[in-house]
Amino acid sequence: MMVMEVREGTTLDAGGGQPDEAADHQDGMPPPMEELDNQKSPVDESADVLEEIVRVIESVAQFANYRRTHRKECYSLVRQLKLLLQLVEEIRDNEEPISEVGIAALWGLQKALVVAMKLLRTCNEGSKIYLALEGEAAKSKFNDVYTRLIQAINGLPADDLGLSDEVKEQVDLTATQLKRAKRRTDTQDIELAMDMMVAFSKEEDRNADSAIIERLAKKLDLHTADDLKNETLAVRRLVKDRGTKAAESTQQIIDLLNKFKQIAGVEVTDILGELSAPDGKLLEKLPSLVIPHEFLCPITLEIMTDPVIVASGQTYERESIQKWLDSNNRTCPKTRQPLVHLSLAPNYALKNLITHWCEKNNFHLPKKSAETDPASDTSGGPEQKEKIESLVRTLASGHLEEQRHAVKKVRMLSRESPENRVMIAECGGIRPLVHLLPYPDSKIQEHSVTALLNLSIDEKNKKVIAREGAIPLIIDVLKDGSTEARENSAAALFSLSMLEENRIAVGMSGGIPPLVDLLQDGTVRGKKDAATALFNLSLNQTNKARAIEAGVVQPLLQLLADRNLGMIDEALSIFLLLASHPSGRQEIGQLSFIETLVEFIRDGTPKNKECAMAVLLELGASNSSHLLAALQFGVYEHLAEISRSGTSRAQRKATAIIQLMSKSEHIP
C-alpha cells in the first residue's frame, strides 16, 4: 500500500490531545540516557521504564468511547498493547540486572506506546466530524504507530531481558499481528464517504439535502443535545490545535456541526468568534493522509493511474488485471466470479475522483515509463504553454484532420497533470472544445467530451465549462454519441454536478432522462457512470422528481435483481434519496419493493443490509404502513438478529427501525 509521508513524532489531532513531540516528556519520557546513568542504578532504571510501560498500557485500557469511524481499529490495537503486559511481568520476575542496551530498548518501546496512546486518545476524545472527514489521515497515523511498535518490539534483546521461549513467541506473535493490521483494509463505507462529500461540497449559504444531513448525524452519533455539546467542545479544541493554515476545512467542520444543531433544535454558537489566542496566532498541525483504499488496485494495493472495469463490475489497474488475464485466469480476482467476457472498460468516474483527490492533497501519481508520450510533457514551462496554445489554435482552425489530431492531443494532455488542466483553460482551450461537441465526426466528439471530463476535475474549470454552454451539448452526446462518448458524457455530468448550480443546470437541460436510458441499456461501465451521475443529481430535490418521472425506478430495480452487476449498494443509495421525496415514496413504496428490501435485509451482504435498512427506515418514518408490510414479510426476526450481531452501522439501523415499529404500535 502506498502511503504518503508521515511526519516523525506527530499524531493525528482532532481536538483530543497535544500533537507535538514536546509532550513526550510529560507522558513519561525519560531524560537522556547519559543523565540517567549518573542518577540511578540499572535496577532502579529498569523499574522506572517497566512502570512507565505499565502506566501507558493501563491508561489506554481506560479509554472506552472510541469514535465509530475508527472503533474497530482502536479496539484491535488496544488488544495488542495489553498482550505486552506479559512481557513486563516476565522481565520483572527475572532477577538478573538488565543491560544498558536492554533498558534503552525498553524506553524505545515505551516511546512507541506513548505515540499509540496519543492516537487512541484522539480517537476517544476528538471531533467526530473531523475524524470522519480525515479518516484516511487516521489510517496513516495507525500505520505509523504499527511501524513504531513493530520496530520497538523487534529491537528488544530477548536474551538480555531474560525472556522465556513462551514469552518470545508471544512477543513475536504480537509483532506479526501488528504487521497484519498494517496491511489490513476494512470495507469501505461508501454511504458515509458519499454523505461527507455531499455535506462538504456546498458553497456558502447553500444547505445540503436535509435527508443526507440527518442520516450523517445519525452515522456520527451527533443527533442528541449531549452528543452535540461534547462535539462542540472537541471542535473548540481542534480549532486551537489545528491553527490557521486549515481555515477552510475548519470552517466546513463548524458549518456541518451547526447544521446538525439546527436539525436537533440545539442553539447554534459562533465557535470561531469565541476563540482567540493571546498572540493572535493559533497552533498549526495538519495530519498526513494515506491514499483512500477505494483508489487502490485490489491486486497490487497501489493507487490506480488507469482504472478499468472488468465484466464482474470490479475495478482494477489496467496493467495488473491484464497480467492476471494473460496468465490464463478467467475469473474476477476479487469476487472469484467467472468473467463472461475479457473486455476492459476505462473507469473515468473513478479516475476523475482519484485525480481530484491527488490535486487536493498535492499528491503526484506515479509515472509509467512504458506509457510516456511526447505529448505528455507536464513541465508547465514556456515550451509547454506554447505547445498548448498551438493546439488550441488548431482546435478552432476548421481543418478536420488537424482538429482530430489536436483534440486527441488535448485529451491526452488534460489527463496527465493538474498543471496541464489549468494551462489548457488559461490558454482558452475550453471554448473550442465545447464548440467541437456537436461535430458529426464521432472521434472528434468522443475526444472533446473526454477532454472536458478531464478538465472538469479542476474546480474552477467546472464553472467555466458550464458557463461556456457545455452542459446541453454534453447531454446531446449522451443521447446520440458512440458508446464510449455516451459513457464519458455521463462521467462528465457526474464531475460537473459536484457543484449545486450545475446539478440544477443538468436537470433543467434535460440531462436526467438520457442518464436513465444509459442506466437501463448501457454497458456495465455505462451503468456505473449513469448511477454515480444520477446519485449526485438526485441530491437536488427537484431532480428527484425529474428522475422518477424519467422512469429511474425500473432500471434501479433491475440492478437489484441482477446481483452479478455488483451495483446493489449504488441502486439502494439512489433509492434512499428518492425515498426522501413524496413522489419517490409513492413510486417505490409498493409491496413488491418492500419485499425486496426484506430479502436484502435477510440474505444480503453486510453493506446490502445496511443500505436496505436505511431505505426501509426512510420509508417507514413517513408512512408506518411500509413497516407493517415489512413485518408481514418477516423482517422483524432479521432486524432482531442484526441488532445483536450485525456491524455497528447495521445494528444502529436495525434498532432504529425496531424503535419506529414500537412507536407505530406495530410490535409490542
C-alpha positions as MATLAB code, in Angstrom:
seq = 'MMVMEVREGTTLDAGGGQPDEAADHQDGMPPPMEELDNQKSPVDESADVLEEIVRVIESVAQFANYRRTHRKECYSLVRQLKLLLQLVEEIRDNEEPISEVGIAALWGLQKALVVAMKLLRTCNEGSKIYLALEGEAAKSKFNDVYTRLIQAINGLPADDLGLSDEVKEQVDLTATQLKRAKRRTDTQDIELAMDMMVAFSKEEDRNADSAIIERLAKKLDLHTADDLKNETLAVRRLVKDRGTKAAESTQQIIDLLNKFKQIAGVEVTDILGELSAPDGKLLEKLPSLVIPHEFLCPITLEIMTDPVIVASGQTYERESIQKWLDSNNRTCPKTRQPLVHLSLAPNYALKNLITHWCEKNNFHLPKKSAETDPASDTSGGPEQKEKIESLVRTLASGHLEEQRHAVKKVRMLSRESPENRVMIAECGGIRPLVHLLPYPDSKIQEHSVTALLNLSIDEKNKKVIAREGAIPLIIDVLKDGSTEARENSAAALFSLSMLEENRIAVGMSGGIPPLVDLLQDGTVRGKKDAATALFNLSLNQTNKARAIEAGVVQPLLQLLADRNLGMIDEALSIFLLLASHPSGRQEIGQLSFIETLVEFIRDGTPKNKECAMAVLLELGASNSSHLLAALQFGVYEHLAEISRSGTSRAQRKATAIIQLMSKSEHIP';
ca = [
       0.000    0.000    0.000;
       1.431    3.355   -0.983;
       1.354    5.742    1.957;
       2.078    9.428    1.974;
       4.888   10.598    4.196;
       4.125   10.662    7.916;
       5.915   13.260    9.994;
       8.038   11.849   12.760;
       6.825   12.455   16.277;
       3.342   13.669   15.442;
      -0.079   12.163   15.942;
      -3.386   12.951   14.357;
      -5.058   15.656   16.367;
      -8.802   16.141   16.274;
      -9.246   18.194   19.375;
      -8.335   15.239   21.533;
      -4.768   15.796   22.705;
      -1.471   17.598   22.217;
       0.106   16.728   18.872;
       3.638   17.992   19.446;
       6.576   15.870   20.391;
       7.375   18.079   23.373;
       4.588   16.296   25.202;
       6.635   13.062   25.187;
       8.444   14.004   28.352;
       5.181   14.911   30.062;
       3.796   11.499   29.108;
       6.653    9.681   30.787;
       9.666   10.027   28.510;
      12.948    9.907   30.384;
      15.766   12.416   30.293;
      18.698   11.445   28.057;
      20.381    8.150   28.947;
      23.679    9.772   29.875;
      21.873   11.766   32.584;
      20.164    8.641   33.883;
      23.469    6.823   34.179;
      24.636    9.497   36.633;
      21.425    9.478   38.603;
      20.103    5.932   39.016;
      21.320    2.350   39.197;
      20.376   -0.065   36.392;
      17.920   -1.785   38.733;
      16.143    1.498   39.503;
      16.222    2.475   35.856;
      14.692   -0.831   34.724;
      11.988   -0.477   37.354;
      11.200    3.030   36.091;
      10.849    2.045   32.452;
       8.725   -1.008   33.259;
       6.489    1.112   35.463;
       6.085    3.635   32.645;
       5.176    0.898   30.149;
       2.523   -0.461   32.503;
       1.190    3.040   33.168;
       0.725    3.763   29.478;
      -0.992    0.435   28.760;
      -3.292    0.802   31.774;
      -4.165    4.346   30.699;
      -5.072    3.094   27.241;
      -7.239    0.345   28.730;
      -9.412    3.019   30.369;
     -10.469    4.591   27.045;
     -13.965    3.376   26.249;
     -15.685    5.758   23.834;
     -13.853    5.444   20.534;
     -15.344    7.282   17.559;
     -17.284    4.907   15.361;
     -15.200    5.687   12.266;
     -12.128    4.101   13.890;
     -13.618    1.994   16.682;
     -12.625   -1.380   15.234;
      -9.029   -0.302   14.650;
      -8.752    1.142   18.161;
     -10.022   -1.935   19.953;
      -7.741   -4.155   17.880;
      -4.710   -2.026   18.779;
      -5.613   -1.981   22.475;
      -5.797   -5.783   22.492;
      -2.268   -5.984   21.100;
      -0.936   -3.494   23.646;
      -2.444   -5.431   26.555;
      -0.538   -8.539   25.443;
       2.705   -6.690   26.203;
       1.900   -6.771   29.926;
       3.007  -10.392   29.918;
       6.418   -9.204   28.677;
       6.676   -6.743   31.579;
       5.775   -9.375   34.162;
       8.407  -11.752   32.799;
      11.127   -9.081   32.959;
      10.108   -8.117   36.496;
      10.373  -11.739   37.624;
      13.883  -12.003   36.199;
      16.441  -11.417   38.979;
      19.317  -10.658   36.615;
      20.049   -6.931   36.064;
      19.145   -5.549   32.631;
      21.937   -4.203   30.445;
      22.022   -0.615   29.218;
      21.118   -1.911   25.759;
      18.069   -3.634   27.187;
      16.987   -0.534   29.139;
      17.383    1.656   26.040;
      15.275   -0.796   24.011;
      12.536   -0.742   26.654;
      12.492    3.050   26.642;
      12.134    2.829   22.857;
       9.110    0.586   23.341;
       7.685    2.997   25.911;
       8.041    5.893   23.478;
       6.190    3.940   20.772;
       3.454    3.166   23.295;
       3.101    6.870   24.126;
       2.569    7.668   20.430;
      -0.074    4.929   20.295;
      -1.730    6.314   23.435;
      -1.978    9.809   21.924;
      -3.631    8.463   18.786;
      -6.077    6.374   20.812;
      -6.867    9.402   22.993;
      -7.674   11.402   19.866;
      -9.997    8.656   18.627;
     -11.588    8.595   22.086;
     -11.999   12.331   22.683;
     -11.555   14.039   19.304;
     -14.055   15.656   16.977;
     -16.284   13.057   15.322;
     -16.747   15.233   12.253;
     -13.026   15.753   11.806;
     -12.237   12.064   12.227;
     -14.856   11.193    9.608;
     -13.588   13.888    7.237;
      -9.932   12.975    7.673;
     -10.436    9.241    8.108;
      -7.527    8.405    5.851;
      -5.230   10.629    7.887;
      -6.049    8.495   10.901;
      -5.302    5.372    8.846;
      -1.896    6.849    8.117;
      -1.305    7.506   11.803;
      -2.329    3.978   12.705;
       0.207    2.708   10.181;
       2.829    4.970   11.739;
       2.004    3.556   15.184;
       2.185   -0.014   13.878;
       5.582    0.698   12.329;
       6.962    2.212   15.550;
       5.668   -0.659   17.676;
       6.979   -3.316   15.298;
      10.420   -1.687   15.239;
      10.450   -1.345   19.015;
       9.368   -4.950   19.575;
      11.844   -6.328   17.052;
      14.562   -4.265   18.740;
      14.093   -5.917   22.131;
      17.174   -8.031   23.074;
      15.405  -11.180   24.262;
      18.481  -12.719   25.873;
      19.459   -9.531   27.750;
      15.911   -9.292   29.072;
      15.854  -12.937   30.109;
      12.727  -13.808   28.159;
      11.453  -17.374   28.109;
      10.691  -19.131   24.836;
       6.973  -18.840   25.571;
       7.115  -15.065   26.000;
       9.407  -14.729   22.979;
       6.757  -16.466   20.890;
       4.063  -14.213   22.344;
       6.073  -11.071   21.548;
       6.811  -12.316   18.019;
       3.126  -13.084   17.550;
       2.229   -9.539   18.631;
       4.639   -8.103   16.058;
       3.168  -10.383   13.383;
      -0.380   -9.314   14.224;
       0.652   -5.656   14.061;
       2.108   -6.270   10.595;
      -1.178   -7.834    9.526;
      -3.087   -4.885   10.939;
      -0.895   -2.550    8.914;
      -1.818   -4.404    5.725;
      -5.490   -4.792    6.556;
      -8.095   -2.574    4.891;
     -11.688   -2.510    6.116;
     -14.714   -2.493    3.850;
     -15.299    0.996    2.550;
     -18.282    2.824    3.975;
     -19.451    4.157    0.607;
     -22.524    5.733    2.100;
     -20.551    7.656    4.715;
     -17.971    8.765    2.143;
     -20.714    9.952   -0.215;
     -22.580   11.701    2.576;
     -19.426   13.521    3.683;
     -18.741   14.525    0.088;
     -22.253   15.919   -0.213;
     -22.075   17.751    3.099;
     -18.746   19.417    2.307;
     -19.359   20.185   -1.374;
     -21.803   23.006   -0.636;
     -20.997   26.630   -1.267;
     -21.540   29.322    1.333;
     -25.269   29.642    2.075;
     -26.369   26.504    0.275;
     -27.754   23.780    2.523;
     -27.027   20.135    1.935;
     -30.032   17.928    1.376;
     -31.670   17.610    4.809;
     -32.131   13.861    4.448;
     -28.400   13.445    3.875;
     -27.546   15.675    6.834;
     -29.910   13.793    9.131;
     -28.500   10.467    8.005;
     -24.960   11.700    8.512;
     -25.789   12.967   12.017;
     -27.028    9.517   12.942;
     -23.984    7.843   11.429;
     -21.657   10.014   13.504;
     -23.768    9.778   16.683;
     -24.348   13.541   16.638;
     -28.112   13.761   16.912;
     -28.704   14.433   20.623;
     -28.083   17.572   22.674;
     -25.397   15.835   24.759;
     -23.648   14.475   21.650;
     -23.560   17.939   20.100;
     -22.365   19.577   23.314;
     -19.406   17.204   23.514;
     -18.682   17.655   19.803;
     -18.677   21.436   20.242;
     -16.035   21.114   22.957;
     -13.982   18.803   20.732;
     -14.224   21.213   17.783;
     -13.097   24.091   20.018;
     -10.010   22.096   20.973;
      -9.498   21.251   17.309;
      -9.602   24.908   16.268;
      -6.931   25.730   18.850;
      -4.725   22.801   17.861;
      -5.006   22.915   14.066;
      -4.199   26.576   13.546;
      -4.900   28.988   10.744;
      -3.476   27.030    7.820;
      -6.530   24.768    7.704;
      -9.040   27.602    7.957;
     -11.213   26.426    5.047;
     -11.728   22.872    6.270;
     -12.113   24.121    9.847;
     -14.963   26.347    8.710;
     -16.519   23.395    6.869;
     -16.430   21.340   10.076;
     -18.059   24.173   12.037;
     -20.710   24.669    9.336;
     -21.610   20.978    9.388;
     -21.765   20.978   13.185;
     -24.162   23.914   13.006;
     -26.353   22.045   10.519;
     -26.516   19.119   12.938;
     -27.511   21.554   15.691;
     -30.251   23.074   13.574;
     -31.748   19.663   12.853;
     -31.618   18.718   16.545;
     -33.049   22.077   17.676;
     -29.871   22.999   19.559;
     -28.618   26.581   19.765;
     -26.004   27.437   17.127;
     -22.891   29.151   18.522;
     -20.059   31.097   16.909;
     -17.098   28.871   17.751;
     -14.507   30.923   15.881;
     -15.777   34.125   17.456;
     -15.463   32.639   20.911;
     -11.866   31.585   20.435;
      -8.741   33.706   20.117;
      -5.177   33.059   21.112;
      -3.258   35.654   23.189;
      -0.684   36.146   20.483;
      -3.290   36.225   17.732;
      -1.927   33.035   16.256;
      -3.228   29.527   16.716;
      -1.175   26.367   16.738;
      -0.866   24.653   13.405;
      -0.751   20.937   12.695;
      -2.049   19.203    9.609;
      -2.346   15.439    9.532;
      -0.753   13.435    6.753;
      -3.043   11.382    4.522;
      -2.990    7.881    3.190;
      -4.473    7.073   -0.153;
      -8.178    6.137    0.180;
      -8.350    2.384   -0.210;
     -11.065    2.584   -2.868;
      -8.398    4.199   -5.072;
      -6.086    1.198   -4.682;
      -5.953   -1.699   -7.100;
      -7.165   -4.842   -5.258;
      -4.281   -6.795   -6.835;
      -1.278   -4.532   -6.143;
      -2.732   -2.310   -3.387;
      -1.195    0.662   -5.235;
      -3.039    3.773   -6.365;
      -4.579    3.297   -9.784;
      -3.497    5.504  -12.665;
      -5.533    3.701  -15.328;
      -8.535    2.058  -13.599;
     -10.606   -0.295  -15.729;
     -13.794   -2.258  -15.113;
     -13.985   -5.991  -15.836;
     -17.122   -7.992  -16.638;
     -17.885   -8.575  -12.936;
     -18.144   -4.817  -12.368;
     -14.983   -4.669  -10.220;
     -12.262   -2.096  -10.949;
      -8.520   -2.814  -11.264;
      -5.384   -1.137  -12.539;
      -5.209   -1.967  -16.268;
      -1.666   -3.318  -16.161;
      -2.389   -5.577  -13.171;
      -5.630   -7.113  -14.428;
      -4.137   -7.567  -17.894;
      -1.301   -9.614  -16.377;
      -3.909  -11.645  -14.499;
      -5.807  -12.339  -17.719;
      -2.605  -13.022  -19.666;
      -1.846  -15.754  -17.124;
      -4.936  -17.582  -18.418;
      -7.130  -16.601  -15.454;
     -10.791  -16.244  -16.359;
     -12.272  -15.204  -13.018;
     -12.528  -11.889  -11.185;
      -9.624  -11.772   -8.665;
     -11.796  -10.125   -6.003;
     -15.169  -11.870   -6.322;
     -13.950  -15.109   -7.962;
     -16.900  -14.880  -10.347;
     -16.327  -16.244  -13.873;
     -15.816  -13.429  -16.369;
     -18.357  -13.624  -19.197;
     -16.009  -11.584  -21.392;
     -12.456  -10.222  -21.139;
     -13.068   -6.650  -22.254;
     -11.648   -3.865  -20.088;
     -13.621   -0.610  -19.880;
     -11.924    2.558  -18.545;
     -13.489    3.772  -15.281;
     -13.438    7.505  -15.921;
     -15.651    8.351  -12.974;
     -13.201    6.756  -10.523;
     -10.210    8.194  -12.346;
     -11.838   11.601  -12.035;
     -12.204   11.150   -8.267;
      -8.602    9.901   -7.922;
      -7.226   12.866   -9.844;
      -9.371   15.291   -7.850;
      -8.072   13.777   -4.588;
      -4.468   13.959   -5.804;
      -4.848   17.632   -6.700;
      -6.490   18.444   -3.378;
      -3.715   16.720   -1.409;
      -0.800   17.704   -3.685;
      -0.093   14.030   -4.366;
       1.549   13.130   -7.659;
       0.526    9.935   -9.402;
       3.434    7.630  -10.291;
       4.536    7.870  -13.895;
       4.818    4.725  -16.003;
       7.821    4.959  -18.285;
       6.353    2.495  -20.786;
       3.397    4.767  -21.288;
       5.276    8.043  -21.629;
       4.072   10.035  -24.601;
       5.753   13.026  -26.232;
       2.505   14.940  -25.846;
       2.555   14.369  -22.109;
       5.172   16.917  -21.142;
       3.859   18.343  -17.884;
       6.719   20.679  -17.108;
       4.416   23.672  -17.253;
       7.217   25.804  -18.727;
       7.175   28.186  -21.704;
       7.573   25.343  -24.204;
       4.586   23.520  -22.772;
       2.487   26.673  -22.845;
       3.493   27.344  -26.446;
       2.542   23.773  -27.390;
      -0.870   24.085  -25.752;
      -1.534   27.488  -27.328;
      -0.747   25.982  -30.734;
      -3.121   23.071  -30.110;
      -5.895   25.425  -29.001;
      -5.498   27.462  -32.197;
      -5.713   24.254  -34.223;
      -8.913   23.244  -32.436;
     -10.575   26.352  -33.860;
      -8.933   26.143  -37.309;
     -11.759   24.456  -39.201;
      -9.469   21.810  -40.788;
     -10.993   18.448  -39.885;
      -7.866   16.249  -39.850;
      -5.847   18.823  -37.922;
      -8.682   19.251  -35.442;
      -8.968   15.489  -34.956;
      -5.248   15.254  -34.221;
      -5.233   18.321  -31.947;
      -8.268   17.305  -29.873;
      -6.731   13.888  -29.240;
      -3.526   15.550  -28.022;
      -5.502   17.905  -25.766;
      -7.371   14.922  -24.353;
      -4.061   13.235  -23.523;
      -2.568   16.384  -22.011;
      -5.650   17.052  -19.911;
      -5.340   13.571  -18.468;
      -1.751   13.916  -17.362;
      -1.484   16.612  -14.711;
      -3.239   19.386  -12.793;
      -0.838   21.903  -14.334;
      -1.933   20.934  -17.831;
      -5.610   21.247  -16.942;
      -5.069   24.745  -15.604;
      -2.914   25.765  -18.561;
      -5.362   24.457  -21.169;
      -8.116   26.516  -19.544;
      -5.908   29.608  -19.263;
      -4.997   29.299  -22.933;
      -8.680   29.373  -23.855;
      -8.995   25.672  -24.658;
     -12.409   25.090  -23.115;
     -14.432   27.154  -25.586;
     -13.200   25.410  -28.790;
     -13.650   22.009  -27.118;
     -17.266   22.916  -26.369;
     -17.733   24.072  -29.969;
     -16.477   20.680  -31.198;
     -19.105   18.731  -29.259;
     -21.803   18.988  -31.967;
     -19.398   17.850  -34.736;
     -20.742   14.850  -36.683;
     -17.285   13.217  -36.552;
     -17.617   10.580  -33.819;
     -13.924   10.610  -32.841;
     -13.777   14.384  -32.505;
     -16.923   14.254  -30.422;
     -15.544   11.469  -28.200;
     -12.170   13.168  -27.669;
     -13.821   16.526  -26.977;
     -16.213   15.278  -24.313;
     -13.453   13.223  -22.686;
     -11.097   16.207  -22.635;
     -13.838   18.265  -20.970;
     -14.322   15.443  -18.467;
     -10.620   15.593  -17.626;
     -10.614   19.381  -17.418;
     -13.664   19.364  -15.135;
     -11.604   17.753  -12.394;
     -10.337   21.257  -11.646;
     -12.910   23.123   -9.532;
     -12.558   26.409  -11.416;
     -12.892   24.623  -14.736;
     -16.235   23.153  -13.662;
     -17.698   26.651  -13.630;
     -16.019   27.725  -16.867;
     -17.217   24.629  -18.736;
     -20.796   25.264  -17.612;
     -20.527   28.974  -18.420;
     -19.415   28.167  -21.976;
     -22.696   26.320  -22.536;
     -21.248   22.804  -22.463;
     -23.942   21.097  -20.389;
     -26.712   20.943  -23.066;
     -24.155   19.821  -25.664;
     -22.755   17.110  -23.383;
     -26.329   15.915  -22.873;
     -26.743   15.718  -26.669;
     -23.646   13.497  -26.870;
     -25.082   11.410  -24.037;
     -28.217   10.897  -26.144;
     -26.713   10.239  -29.572;
     -22.964    9.651  -29.283;
     -20.923    6.459  -29.596;
     -20.878    4.016  -26.689;
     -17.653    5.420  -25.236;
     -18.746    9.007  -25.843;
     -22.044    8.394  -24.025;
     -20.248    6.843  -21.064;
     -17.737    9.677  -20.861;
     -20.571   12.191  -21.134;
     -22.226   10.600  -18.102;
     -18.924   10.743  -16.230;
     -18.542   14.402  -17.222;
     -22.016   15.207  -15.891;
     -21.102   13.429  -12.662;
     -17.971   15.562  -12.310;
     -19.736   18.811  -13.182;
     -22.601   18.020  -10.794;
     -20.262   18.291   -7.832;
     -21.429   21.924   -7.927;
     -25.028   22.570   -6.916;
     -25.615   25.134   -9.669;
     -24.507   22.562  -12.243;
     -26.895   19.972  -10.776;
     -29.696   22.433  -11.356;
     -28.474   23.182  -14.885;
     -28.228   19.494  -15.837;
     -31.725   18.856  -14.537;
     -33.224   21.855  -16.315;
     -31.401   20.968  -19.548;
     -32.989   17.522  -19.726;
     -29.937   15.525  -18.664;
     -31.721   13.060  -16.414;
     -33.799   11.055  -18.977;
     -30.748   10.060  -21.109;
     -28.891    9.088  -17.943;
     -31.818    6.848  -17.050;
     -31.630    5.366  -20.560;
     -27.910    4.650  -20.065;
     -28.665    3.086  -16.690;
     -31.223    0.904  -18.434;
     -29.364   -0.140  -21.585;
     -25.682    0.726  -21.100;
     -22.657   -1.488  -20.587;
     -21.516   -2.280  -17.049;
     -19.271    0.758  -17.144;
     -22.073    2.876  -18.606;
     -24.467    1.797  -15.884;
     -21.924    2.724  -13.211;
     -21.269    6.137  -14.755;
     -25.005    6.769  -15.040;
     -25.635    5.649  -11.453;
     -22.978    7.934   -9.976;
     -24.264   10.882  -12.009;
     -27.874   10.192  -11.026;
     -26.902    9.945   -7.361;
     -25.208   13.335   -7.485;
     -28.046   14.934   -9.398;
     -30.655   13.462   -7.052;
     -29.135   15.337   -4.152;
     -31.216   18.191   -5.556;
     -34.856   17.871   -4.507;
     -36.299   18.918   -7.864;
     -34.078   16.454   -9.708;
     -35.503   13.618   -7.606;
     -38.912   14.294   -9.125;
     -37.340   14.508  -12.591;
     -35.598   11.158  -12.128;
     -38.823    9.492  -11.021;
     -40.718   10.996  -13.943;
     -37.978    9.747  -16.299;
     -38.590    6.189  -15.090;
     -35.465    5.644  -12.991;
     -37.197    3.170  -10.685;
     -37.400    0.316  -13.190;
     -33.680    0.190  -14.133;
     -32.789    0.534  -10.448;
     -34.969   -2.493   -9.705;
     -33.140   -4.358  -12.471;
     -29.834   -3.545  -10.775;
     -31.214   -5.064   -7.586;
     -32.367   -8.164   -9.462;
     -29.036   -8.773  -11.242;
     -26.574   -9.344   -8.418;
     -23.782  -10.152  -10.874;
     -23.566   -6.468  -11.827;
     -22.344   -5.644   -8.316;
     -24.391   -2.433   -8.164;
     -26.873   -3.253   -5.415;
     -25.487   -0.706   -2.959;
     -25.425    2.032   -5.598;
     -29.048    1.315   -6.509;
     -30.166    1.280   -2.876;
     -28.311    4.548   -2.235;
     -30.275    6.216   -5.038;
     -33.487    4.675   -3.704;
     -32.643    6.212   -0.328;
     -32.512    9.670   -1.899;
     -35.742    9.085   -3.805;
     -37.455    7.930   -0.622;
     -36.961   11.408    0.841;
     -39.249   12.864   -1.862;
     -43.063   12.471   -1.718;
     -43.357   11.273   -5.323;
     -40.440    8.930   -4.736;
     -42.121    7.348   -1.751;
     -45.312    6.930   -3.749;
     -43.455    5.321   -6.643;
     -41.267    2.886   -4.717;
     -43.455    2.195   -1.698;
     -45.088   -0.848   -3.319;
     -45.410   -4.211   -1.628;
     -43.042   -5.865   -4.091;
     -40.308   -3.325   -3.327;
     -40.766   -3.714    0.433;
     -40.438   -7.474   -0.051;
     -37.192   -6.913   -1.999;
     -35.808   -4.788    0.842;
     -36.649   -7.518    3.333;
     -34.855  -10.067    1.141;
     -31.669   -7.984    1.203;
     -32.010   -7.450    4.953;
     -32.233  -11.221    5.288;
     -29.713  -12.504    2.736;
     -27.622   -9.560    1.532;
     -24.019   -8.668    2.251;
     -23.407   -6.558    5.374;
     -23.382   -3.448    3.181;
     -26.552   -4.558    1.350;
     -28.291   -4.965    4.687;
     -27.240   -1.524    5.881;
     -28.448    0.156    2.686;
     -31.723   -1.773    2.570;
     -32.475   -0.933    6.191;
     -31.688    2.737    5.539;
     -34.284    2.795    2.742;
     -36.855    0.980    4.885;
     -36.221    3.393    7.745;
     -36.734    6.388    5.451;
     -39.970    4.953    4.055;
     -41.253    3.881    7.450;
     -40.580    7.251    9.040;
     -43.098    8.870    6.690;
     -45.645    6.051    6.431;
     -45.966    3.306    9.022;
     -47.829    1.085    6.556;
     -44.449    0.323    4.968;
     -43.270   -1.017    8.317;
     -46.386   -3.126    8.624;
     -45.771   -4.571    5.164;
     -42.167   -5.364    6.090;
     -43.383   -7.132    9.244;
     -45.723   -9.239    7.138;
     -42.722  -10.311    5.066;
     -40.934  -11.437    8.240;
     -38.447   -8.596    8.695;
     -38.628   -8.458   12.489;
     -36.611  -11.583   13.235;
     -33.913  -10.445   10.809;
     -33.778   -6.998   12.415;
     -33.532   -8.567   15.860;
     -30.638  -10.744   14.726;
     -28.821   -7.817   13.095;
     -29.312   -5.651   16.191;
     -27.425   -8.313   18.160;
     -24.714   -9.454   15.769;
     -24.562   -7.115   12.765;
     -21.981   -4.452   12.006;
     -22.134   -1.382   14.207;
     -23.814    0.581   11.411;
     -26.317   -2.198   10.803;
     -27.074   -2.550   14.492;
     -27.974    1.112   14.765;
     -30.240    0.979   11.718;
     -31.945   -2.214   12.882;
     -32.522   -0.756   16.350;
     -33.924    2.451   14.876;
     -36.419    0.522   12.728;
     -37.496   -1.621   15.701;
     -37.994    1.503   17.792;
     -40.020    3.098   14.989;
     -42.163   -0.022   14.787;
     -42.757    0.147   18.535;
     -43.822    3.789   18.334;
     -46.167    2.891   15.487;
     -47.619    0.126   17.699;
     -46.906   -2.480   15.046;
     -44.944   -4.512   17.613;
     -45.394   -4.684   21.398;
];
